[in-house]
Amino acid sequence: MALSIQSLLILFTTLLLKETLVVAETCSNCFTHSRAAYYPNSDEQGTDVGACGFGSFGATINGGDVSAVSDLYRNGVGCGACYQVRCTNSNYCSDKGVTVVITDQGSSHDTDFILSQRAFGRMAQTKDAAASLLALGVVDIEYRHVSCSYPKKNITIKIDENSNYPHYFAFVLWYQQGDKDITAVQLCETQNFVCKLLDRSHGAVWTTNSPPSGPLSLRMLLSGEDGDESWIIPVNNIPENWKGGETYDTGVQINV
């Protein structure tokens, strides 16, 4: 039996919708065109005063392949995220580019990225090409969000040096794998399971002026670009007499 015009329209609309969904799914890995500069007055690695609050860790993580971003900073939610960045000049640039970790906020000459000098040069094919890129200062690029990877590393809590036991508690999280954002953190008493939702004071720094007492555990909410959310609970606790400047291994990592 021949299909009616209405049936054909419904079939066509269904096929078009499926094709659109496939394209949308594929383009979660698509590159976005932009521009990048590099820190002009720094050493080869990043800065230890980045807006994310990572301190000296923010200059050396990922071998120093780090970057400041503008809109991708997202009020600190973007701190710790990883991006593949590659320049587009075929005379100098490699197809692979470089993977950077976001540790700072900033923009220059309509750029989305300000890379460390090391990362900027690593977009090139050769050392001579890297020197040519650095001489240009600002280049056209394309970038995409990718998973971070820290083999043999667990998520680590770094207590801020300004924390004051037992009145003020501030920390950042190091070595978060995967491609999801940490969008909320709870600090919980391990004995009675009472939890307190923490504030993001700036960048990747989580704080509270009234920390719970006793040994503490964290709960971290991971949010993906697809809307998926899940809580991760570390294996190891923060000791009762925590100290500013100390680091504590959570004993867990995000599987990627």
PDB file of C-alpha atoms in Angstrom:
ATOM      1  CA  MET A   1       0.000   0.000   0.000  1.00  0.00           C
ATOM      2  CA  ALA A   2       1.328   3.391  -0.911  1.00  0.00           C
ATOM      3  CA  LEU A   3       2.208   5.698   1.979  1.00  0.00           C
ATOM      4  CA  SER A   4       0.100   8.799   2.451  1.00  0.00           C
ATOM      5  CA  ILE A   5       1.651  12.250   2.251  1.00  0.00           C
ATOM      6  CA  GLN A   6       1.159  12.632   6.012  1.00  0.00           C
ATOM      7  CA  SER A   7       2.969   9.346   6.696  1.00  0.00           C
ATOM      8  CA  LEU A   8       5.844  10.390   4.437  1.00  0.00           C
ATOM      9  CA  LEU A   9       6.153  13.693   6.257  1.00  0.00           C
ATOM     10  CA  ILE A  10       6.243  11.934   9.632  1.00  0.00           C
ATOM     11  CA  LEU A  11       8.889   9.495   8.346  1.00  0.00           C
ATOM     12  CA  PHE A  12      10.982  12.340   6.924  1.00  0.00           C
ATOM     13  CA  THR A  13      10.747  14.317  10.176  1.00  0.00           C
ATOM     14  CA  THR A  14      11.777  11.268  12.221  1.00  0.00           C
ATOM     15  CA  LEU A  15      14.816  10.603  10.035  1.00  0.00           C
ATOM     16  CA  LEU A  16      15.813  14.277  10.146  1.00  0.00           C
ATOM     17  CA  LEU A  17      15.571  14.291  13.949  1.00  0.00           C
ATOM     18  CA  LYS A  18      17.736  11.164  14.231  1.00  0.00           C
ATOM     19  CA  GLU A  19      20.350  12.714  11.926  1.00  0.00           C
ATOM     20  CA  THR A  20      20.331  15.910  14.000  1.00  0.00           C
ATOM     21  CA  LEU A  21      20.846  13.947  17.216  1.00  0.00           C
ATOM     22  CA  VAL A  22      23.742  12.013  15.661  1.00  0.00           C
ATOM     23  CA  VAL A  23      25.385  15.261  14.526  1.00  0.00           C
ATOM     24  CA  ALA A  24      24.877  16.811  17.978  1.00  0.00           C
ATOM     25  CA  GLU A  25      26.413  13.767  19.656  1.00  0.00           C
ATOM     26  CA  THR A  26      29.363  13.753  17.258  1.00  0.00           C
ATOM     27  CA  CYS A  27      29.940  17.468  17.715  1.00  0.00           C
ATOM     28  CA  SER A  28      30.480  17.129  21.441  1.00  0.00           C
ATOM     29  CA  ASN A  29      33.989  16.263  20.206  1.00  0.00           C
ATOM     30  CA  CYS A  30      34.122  18.964  17.544  1.00  0.00           C
ATOM     31  CA  PHE A  31      36.765  21.682  17.557  1.00  0.00           C
ATOM     32  CA  THR A  32      35.867  25.341  18.127  1.00  0.00           C
ATOM     33  CA  HIS A  33      37.833  28.053  16.333  1.00  0.00           C
ATOM     34  CA  SER A  34      39.443  30.821  18.384  1.00  0.00           C
ATOM     35  CA  ARG A  35      42.782  32.531  19.104  1.00  0.00           C
ATOM     36  CA  ALA A  36      45.518  31.986  21.682  1.00  0.00           C
ATOM     37  CA  ALA A  37      48.351  33.998  23.174  1.00  0.00           C
ATOM     38  CA  TYR A  38      50.893  33.107  25.870  1.00  0.00           C
ATOM     39  CA  TYR A  39      52.083  34.535  29.175  1.00  0.00           C
ATOM     40  CA  PRO A  40      54.677  37.101  27.982  1.00  0.00           C
ATOM     41  CA  ASN A  41      56.414  37.794  31.294  1.00  0.00           C
ATOM     42  CA  SER A  42      56.738  34.372  32.850  1.00  0.00           C
ATOM     43  CA  ASP A  43      59.022  31.406  32.803  1.00  0.00           C
ATOM     44  CA  GLU A  44      58.255  28.458  30.571  1.00  0.00           C
ATOM     45  CA  GLN A  45      55.557  27.087  32.864  1.00  0.00           C
ATOM     46  CA  GLY A  46      52.384  28.728  34.140  1.00  0.00           C
ATOM     47  CA  THR A  47      51.791  31.174  36.971  1.00  0.00           C
ATOM     48  CA  ASP A  48      51.595  30.386  40.691  1.00  0.00           C
ATOM     49  CA  VAL A  49      49.088  33.205  41.289  1.00  0.00           C
ATOM     50  CA  GLY A  50      46.369  31.971  38.937  1.00  0.00           C
ATOM     51  CA  ALA A  51      42.725  32.852  39.585  1.00  0.00           C
ATOM     52  CA  CYS A  52      41.834  29.208  40.218  1.00  0.00           C
ATOM     53  CA  GLY A  53      43.722  29.287  43.517  1.00  0.00           C
ATOM     54  CA  PHE A  54      45.964  26.285  42.815  1.00  0.00           C
ATOM     55  CA  GLY A  55      49.118  28.188  43.867  1.00  0.00           C
ATOM     56  CA  SER A  56      52.455  26.777  42.718  1.00  0.00           C
ATOM     57  CA  PHE A  57      50.684  23.534  41.791  1.00  0.00           C
ATOM     58  CA  GLY A  58      48.877  25.500  39.077  1.00  0.00           C
ATOM     59  CA  ALA A  59      52.192  26.376  37.433  1.00  0.00           C
ATOM     60  CA  THR A  60      53.626  22.862  37.307  1.00  0.00           C
ATOM     61  CA  ILE A  61      50.645  20.517  36.901  1.00  0.00           C
ATOM     62  CA  ASN A  62      50.602  18.591  33.617  1.00  0.00           C
ATOM     63  CA  GLY A  63      54.299  19.334  33.194  1.00  0.00           C
ATOM     64  CA  GLY A  64      53.544  23.047  32.984  1.00  0.00           C
ATOM     65  CA  ASP A  65      51.160  22.700  30.028  1.00  0.00           C
ATOM     66  CA  VAL A  66      48.555  25.015  31.525  1.00  0.00           C
ATOM     67  CA  SER A  67      46.434  27.948  30.430  1.00  0.00           C
ATOM     68  CA  ALA A  68      44.308  30.887  31.444  1.00  0.00           C
ATOM     69  CA  VAL A  69      40.907  31.162  29.759  1.00  0.00           C
ATOM     70  CA  SER A  70      38.234  33.825  29.429  1.00  0.00           C
ATOM     71  CA  ASP A  71      34.638  32.562  29.041  1.00  0.00           C
ATOM     72  CA  LEU A  72      35.650  28.939  29.685  1.00  0.00           C
ATOM     73  CA  TYR A  73      36.581  29.943  33.243  1.00  0.00           C
ATOM     74  CA  ARG A  74      32.833  29.897  34.085  1.00  0.00           C
ATOM     75  CA  ASN A  75      33.176  31.601  37.475  1.00  0.00           C
ATOM     76  CA  GLY A  76      35.689  28.973  38.562  1.00  0.00           C
ATOM     77  CA  VAL A  77      33.744  25.879  37.481  1.00  0.00           C
ATOM     78  CA  GLY A  78      36.153  25.481  34.555  1.00  0.00           C
ATOM     79  CA  CYS A  79      39.222  25.304  36.804  1.00  0.00           C
ATOM     80  CA  GLY A  80      41.049  22.003  36.359  1.00  0.00           C
ATOM     81  CA  ALA A  81      39.336  21.191  33.052  1.00  0.00           C
ATOM     82  CA  CYS A  82      41.449  19.947  30.151  1.00  0.00           C
ATOM     83  CA  TYR A  83      41.413  21.111  26.536  1.00  0.00           C
ATOM     84  CA  GLN A  84      43.177  19.979  23.407  1.00  0.00           C
ATOM     85  CA  VAL A  85      44.458  23.114  21.678  1.00  0.00           C
ATOM     86  CA  ARG A  86      46.088  23.181  18.279  1.00  0.00           C
ATOM     87  CA  CYS A  87      47.109  26.083  16.076  1.00  0.00           C
ATOM     88  CA  THR A  88      46.002  26.132  12.456  1.00  0.00           C
ATOM     89  CA  ASN A  89      49.050  27.407  10.540  1.00  0.00           C
ATOM     90  CA  SER A  90      50.161  24.311   8.616  1.00  0.00           C
ATOM     91  CA  ASN A  91      53.679  25.725   8.197  1.00  0.00           C
ATOM     92  CA  TYR A  92      54.341  25.521  11.934  1.00  0.00           C
ATOM     93  CA  CYS A  93      51.588  23.583  13.708  1.00  0.00           C
ATOM     94  CA  SER A  94      51.167  19.901  14.443  1.00  0.00           C
ATOM     95  CA  ASP A  95      47.862  18.046  14.070  1.00  0.00           C
ATOM     96  CA  LYS A  96      47.977  16.868  17.689  1.00  0.00           C
ATOM     97  CA  GLY A  97      48.576  20.225  19.357  1.00  0.00           C
ATOM     98  CA  VAL A  98      48.799  20.215  23.142  1.00  0.00           C
ATOM     99  CA  THR A  99      46.544  19.285  26.044  1.00  0.00           C
ATOM    100  CA  VAL A 100      46.363  21.996  28.711  1.00  0.00           C
ATOM    101  CA  VAL A 101      44.851  22.272  32.182  1.00  0.00           C
ATOM    102  CA  ILE A 102      42.935  25.426  33.111  1.00  0.00           C
ATOM    103  CA  THR A 103      44.525  27.151  36.113  1.00  0.00           C
ATOM    104  CA  ASP A 104      43.838  30.854  35.569  1.00  0.00           C
ATOM    105  CA  GLN A 105      41.481  33.429  34.079  1.00  0.00           C
ATOM    106  CA  GLY A 106      42.413  36.021  31.457  1.00  0.00           C
ATOM    107  CA  SER A 107      42.223  37.118  27.846  1.00  0.00           C
ATOM    108  CA  SER A 108      44.380  39.072  25.428  1.00  0.00           C
ATOM    109  CA  HIS A 109      43.820  40.242  21.827  1.00  0.00           C
ATOM    110  CA  ASP A 110      40.372  38.568  21.594  1.00  0.00           C
ATOM    111  CA  THR A 111      41.716  35.202  22.712  1.00  0.00           C
ATOM    112  CA  ASP A 112      40.029  32.357  24.568  1.00  0.00           C
ATOM    113  CA  PHE A 113      43.364  30.982  25.811  1.00  0.00           C
ATOM    114  CA  ILE A 114      46.565  32.411  27.275  1.00  0.00           C
ATOM    115  CA  LEU A 115      48.907  29.436  27.324  1.00  0.00           C
ATOM    116  CA  SER A 116      52.102  28.944  29.239  1.00  0.00           C
ATOM    117  CA  GLN A 117      55.125  29.437  26.984  1.00  0.00           C
ATOM    118  CA  ARG A 118      55.829  25.718  27.206  1.00  0.00           C
ATOM    119  CA  ALA A 119      52.321  24.799  26.032  1.00  0.00           C
ATOM    120  CA  PHE A 120      52.347  27.439  23.289  1.00  0.00           C
ATOM    121  CA  GLY A 121      55.563  26.050  21.839  1.00  0.00           C
ATOM    122  CA  ARG A 122      54.314  22.458  22.072  1.00  0.00           C
ATOM    123  CA  MET A 123      51.656  23.200  19.443  1.00  0.00           C
ATOM    124  CA  ALA A 124      54.479  23.376  16.897  1.00  0.00           C
ATOM    125  CA  GLN A 125      55.950  20.638  14.717  1.00  0.00           C
ATOM    126  CA  THR A 126      59.602  21.330  15.627  1.00  0.00           C
ATOM    127  CA  LYS A 127      61.716  23.500  17.923  1.00  0.00           C
ATOM    128  CA  ASP A 128      62.353  25.935  15.079  1.00  0.00           C
ATOM    129  CA  ALA A 129      58.627  26.105  14.391  1.00  0.00           C
ATOM    130  CA  ALA A 130      58.030  26.718  18.113  1.00  0.00           C
ATOM    131  CA  ALA A 131      60.358  29.702  18.002  1.00  0.00           C
ATOM    132  CA  SER A 132      58.410  31.049  15.034  1.00  0.00           C
ATOM    133  CA  LEU A 133      55.099  30.615  16.889  1.00  0.00           C
ATOM    134  CA  LEU A 134      56.422  32.422  19.944  1.00  0.00           C
ATOM    135  CA  ALA A 135      57.584  35.260  17.698  1.00  0.00           C
ATOM    136  CA  LEU A 136      54.036  35.625  16.363  1.00  0.00           C
ATOM    137  CA  GLY A 137      52.669  36.015  19.892  1.00  0.00           C
ATOM    138  CA  VAL A 138      49.005  35.428  18.970  1.00  0.00           C
ATOM    139  CA  VAL A 139      47.810  32.635  16.668  1.00  0.00           C
ATOM    140  CA  ASP A 140      44.582  31.174  15.325  1.00  0.00           C
ATOM    141  CA  ILE A 141      43.660  27.932  17.039  1.00  0.00           C
ATOM    142  CA  GLU A 142      40.951  25.334  17.411  1.00  0.00           C
ATOM    143  CA  TYR A 143      40.143  23.620  20.694  1.00  0.00           C
ATOM    144  CA  ARG A 144      37.921  20.988  22.277  1.00  0.00           C
ATOM    145  CA  HIS A 145      37.153  19.772  25.786  1.00  0.00           C
ATOM    146  CA  VAL A 146      38.907  16.454  26.589  1.00  0.00           C
ATOM    147  CA  SER A 147      39.332  14.179  29.598  1.00  0.00           C
ATOM    148  CA  CYS A 148      42.108  14.874  32.074  1.00  0.00           C
ATOM    149  CA  SER A 149      44.359  11.947  32.958  1.00  0.00           C
ATOM    150  CA  TYR A 150      46.624  11.548  35.987  1.00  0.00           C
ATOM    151  CA  PRO A 151      47.883   7.933  36.089  1.00  0.00           C
ATOM    152  CA  LYS A 152      48.608   6.590  39.593  1.00  0.00           C
ATOM    153  CA  LYS A 153      47.204   9.778  41.175  1.00  0.00           C
ATOM    154  CA  ASN A 154      44.115  10.037  43.373  1.00  0.00           C
ATOM    155  CA  ILE A 155      42.063  13.176  43.879  1.00  0.00           C
ATOM    156  CA  THR A 156      43.979  15.087  46.542  1.00  0.00           C
ATOM    157  CA  ILE A 157      42.769  17.704  49.020  1.00  0.00           C
ATOM    158  CA  LYS A 158      45.146  20.646  49.482  1.00  0.00           C
ATOM    159  CA  ILE A 159      44.255  22.649  52.606  1.00  0.00           C
ATOM    160  CA  ASP A 160      44.783  26.369  52.057  1.00  0.00           C
ATOM    161  CA  GLU A 161      47.567  27.900  54.141  1.00  0.00           C
ATOM    162  CA  ASN A 162      45.120  30.512  55.431  1.00  0.00           C
ATOM    163  CA  SER A 163      42.860  27.901  56.989  1.00  0.00           C
ATOM    164  CA  ASN A 164      42.535  28.249  60.750  1.00  0.00           C
ATOM    165  CA  TYR A 165      41.562  25.139  62.704  1.00  0.00           C
ATOM    166  CA  PRO A 166      38.802  24.825  63.852  1.00  0.00           C
ATOM    167  CA  HIS A 167      37.262  28.111  62.660  1.00  0.00           C
ATOM    168  CA  TYR A 168      37.960  28.466  58.937  1.00  0.00           C
ATOM    169  CA  PHE A 169      38.442  25.681  56.416  1.00  0.00           C
ATOM    170  CA  ALA A 170      39.466  26.244  52.780  1.00  0.00           C
ATOM    171  CA  PHE A 171      40.887  23.849  50.210  1.00  0.00           C
ATOM    172  CA  VAL A 172      41.304  23.012  46.528  1.00  0.00           C
ATOM    173  CA  LEU A 173      41.128  19.628  44.825  1.00  0.00           C
ATOM    174  CA  TRP A 174      44.078  18.340  42.796  1.00  0.00           C
ATOM    175  CA  TYR A 175      44.296  15.624  40.104  1.00  0.00           C
ATOM    176  CA  GLN A 176      40.653  15.327  39.076  1.00  0.00           C
ATOM    177  CA  GLN A 177      40.472  12.974  36.090  1.00  0.00           C
ATOM    178  CA  GLY A 178      37.743  12.808  33.467  1.00  0.00           C
ATOM    179  CA  ASP A 179      35.773  15.485  31.659  1.00  0.00           C
ATOM    180  CA  LYS A 180      33.155  16.359  34.281  1.00  0.00           C
ATOM    181  CA  ASP A 181      33.000  19.439  36.495  1.00  0.00           C
ATOM    182  CA  ILE A 182      32.905  19.464  40.288  1.00  0.00           C
ATOM    183  CA  THR A 183      29.866  21.701  40.798  1.00  0.00           C
ATOM    184  CA  ALA A 184      29.190  21.159  44.515  1.00  0.00           C
ATOM    185  CA  VAL A 185      31.080  19.902  47.564  1.00  0.00           C
ATOM    186  CA  GLN A 186      29.758  18.782  50.952  1.00  0.00           C
ATOM    187  CA  LEU A 187      31.840  18.398  54.104  1.00  0.00           C
ATOM    188  CA  CYS A 188      30.472  15.706  56.410  1.00  0.00           C
ATOM    189  CA  GLU A 189      31.012  14.549  59.973  1.00  0.00           C
ATOM    190  CA  THR A 190      31.936  10.878  59.754  1.00  0.00           C
ATOM    191  CA  GLN A 191      30.343   9.926  63.078  1.00  0.00           C
ATOM    192  CA  ASN A 192      26.801  11.231  62.622  1.00  0.00           C
ATOM    193  CA  PHE A 193      26.813  11.839  58.823  1.00  0.00           C
ATOM    194  CA  VAL A 194      25.739  15.477  59.147  1.00  0.00           C
ATOM    195  CA  CYS A 195      26.846  17.294  55.974  1.00  0.00           C
ATOM    196  CA  LYS A 196      27.420  20.956  55.195  1.00  0.00           C
ATOM    197  CA  LEU A 197      27.310  22.417  51.679  1.00  0.00           C
ATOM    198  CA  LEU A 198      30.460  24.455  51.051  1.00  0.00           C
ATOM    199  CA  ASP A 199      30.884  27.794  49.270  1.00  0.00           C
ATOM    200  CA  ARG A 200      33.021  28.293  46.179  1.00  0.00           C
ATOM    201  CA  SER A 201      34.839  31.441  47.320  1.00  0.00           C
ATOM    202  CA  HIS A 202      36.752  31.868  44.051  1.00  0.00           C
ATOM    203  CA  GLY A 203      38.198  29.686  41.343  1.00  0.00           C
ATOM    204  CA  ALA A 204      38.545  26.123  42.617  1.00  0.00           C
ATOM    205  CA  VAL A 205      38.669  27.136  46.314  1.00  0.00           C
ATOM    206  CA  TRP A 206      35.956  25.680  48.570  1.00  0.00           C
ATOM    207  CA  THR A 207      35.419  27.248  52.013  1.00  0.00           C
ATOM    208  CA  THR A 208      33.373  27.293  55.191  1.00  0.00           C
ATOM    209  CA  ASN A 209      33.540  29.567  58.248  1.00  0.00           C
ATOM    210  CA  SER A 210      32.046  26.877  60.471  1.00  0.00           C
ATOM    211  CA  PRO A 211      33.567  23.500  59.615  1.00  0.00           C
ATOM    212  CA  PRO A 212      32.059  20.386  61.225  1.00  0.00           C
ATOM    213  CA  SER A 213      34.012  18.770  64.052  1.00  0.00           C
ATOM    214  CA  GLY A 214      35.785  15.445  64.251  1.00  0.00           C
ATOM    215  CA  PRO A 215      37.131  13.415  61.319  1.00  0.00           C
ATOM    216  CA  LEU A 216      35.608  14.676  58.081  1.00  0.00           C
ATOM    217  CA  SER A 217      34.676  13.230  54.713  1.00  0.00           C
ATOM    218  CA  LEU A 218      33.872  14.883  51.413  1.00  0.00           C
ATOM    219  CA  ARG A 219      31.064  14.413  48.921  1.00  0.00           C
ATOM    220  CA  MET A 220      31.706  15.830  45.456  1.00  0.00           C
ATOM    221  CA  LEU A 221      29.017  16.376  42.810  1.00  0.00           C
ATOM    222  CA  LEU A 222      30.241  15.658  39.278  1.00  0.00           C
ATOM    223  CA  SER A 223      28.299  17.249  36.437  1.00  0.00           C
ATOM    224  CA  GLY A 224      28.724  16.433  32.748  1.00  0.00           C
ATOM    225  CA  GLU A 225      27.969  18.470  29.659  1.00  0.00           C
ATOM    226  CA  ASP A 226      25.138  16.040  28.887  1.00  0.00           C
ATOM    227  CA  GLY A 227      23.394  16.895  32.170  1.00  0.00           C
ATOM    228  CA  ASP A 228      24.437  13.686  33.923  1.00  0.00           C
ATOM    229  CA  GLU A 229      25.210  14.152  37.635  1.00  0.00           C
ATOM    230  CA  SER A 230      26.645  11.823  40.272  1.00  0.00           C
ATOM    231  CA  TRP A 231      28.138  12.087  43.753  1.00  0.00           C
ATOM    232  CA  ILE A 232      31.559  10.640  44.515  1.00  0.00           C
ATOM    233  CA  ILE A 233      32.550   9.832  48.096  1.00  0.00           C
ATOM    234  CA  PRO A 234      36.271   9.444  48.936  1.00  0.00           C
ATOM    235  CA  VAL A 235      37.586   6.383  50.731  1.00  0.00           C
ATOM    236  CA  ASN A 236      39.902   8.291  53.079  1.00  0.00           C
ATOM    237  CA  ASN A 237      38.782  10.859  55.621  1.00  0.00           C
ATOM    238  CA  ILE A 238      40.284  14.212  56.559  1.00  0.00           C
ATOM    239  CA  PRO A 239      41.793  13.829  60.063  1.00  0.00           C
ATOM    240  CA  GLU A 240      40.161  15.589  62.992  1.00  0.00           C
ATOM    241  CA  ASN A 241      43.142  17.877  63.631  1.00  0.00           C
ATOM    242  CA  TRP A 242      43.620  19.010  60.031  1.00  0.00           C
ATOM    243  CA  LYS A 243      46.221  21.692  59.355  1.00  0.00           C
ATOM    244  CA  GLY A 244      46.608  24.501  56.841  1.00  0.00           C
ATOM    245  CA  GLY A 245      49.064  23.687  54.063  1.00  0.00           C
ATOM    246  CA  GLU A 246      48.660  19.911  54.402  1.00  0.00           C
ATOM    247  CA  THR A 247      47.583  17.563  51.587  1.00  0.00           C
ATOM    248  CA  TYR A 248      45.328  14.541  52.049  1.00  0.00           C
ATOM    249  CA  ASP A 249      44.903  11.698  49.548  1.00  0.00           C
ATOM    250  CA  THR A 250      41.187  10.907  49.128  1.00  0.00           C
ATOM    251  CA  GLY A 251      41.936   7.355  48.004  1.00  0.00           C
ATOM    252  CA  VAL A 252      39.608   7.671  44.990  1.00  0.00           C
ATOM    253  CA  GLN A 253      39.847   8.664  41.358  1.00  0.00           C
ATOM    254  CA  ILE A 254      37.324   9.140  38.593  1.00  0.00           C
ATOM    255  CA  ASN A 255      37.356   6.306  36.070  1.00  0.00           C
ATOM    256  CA  VAL A 256      37.761   7.487  32.473  1.00  0.00           C
TER     257      VAL A 256
END
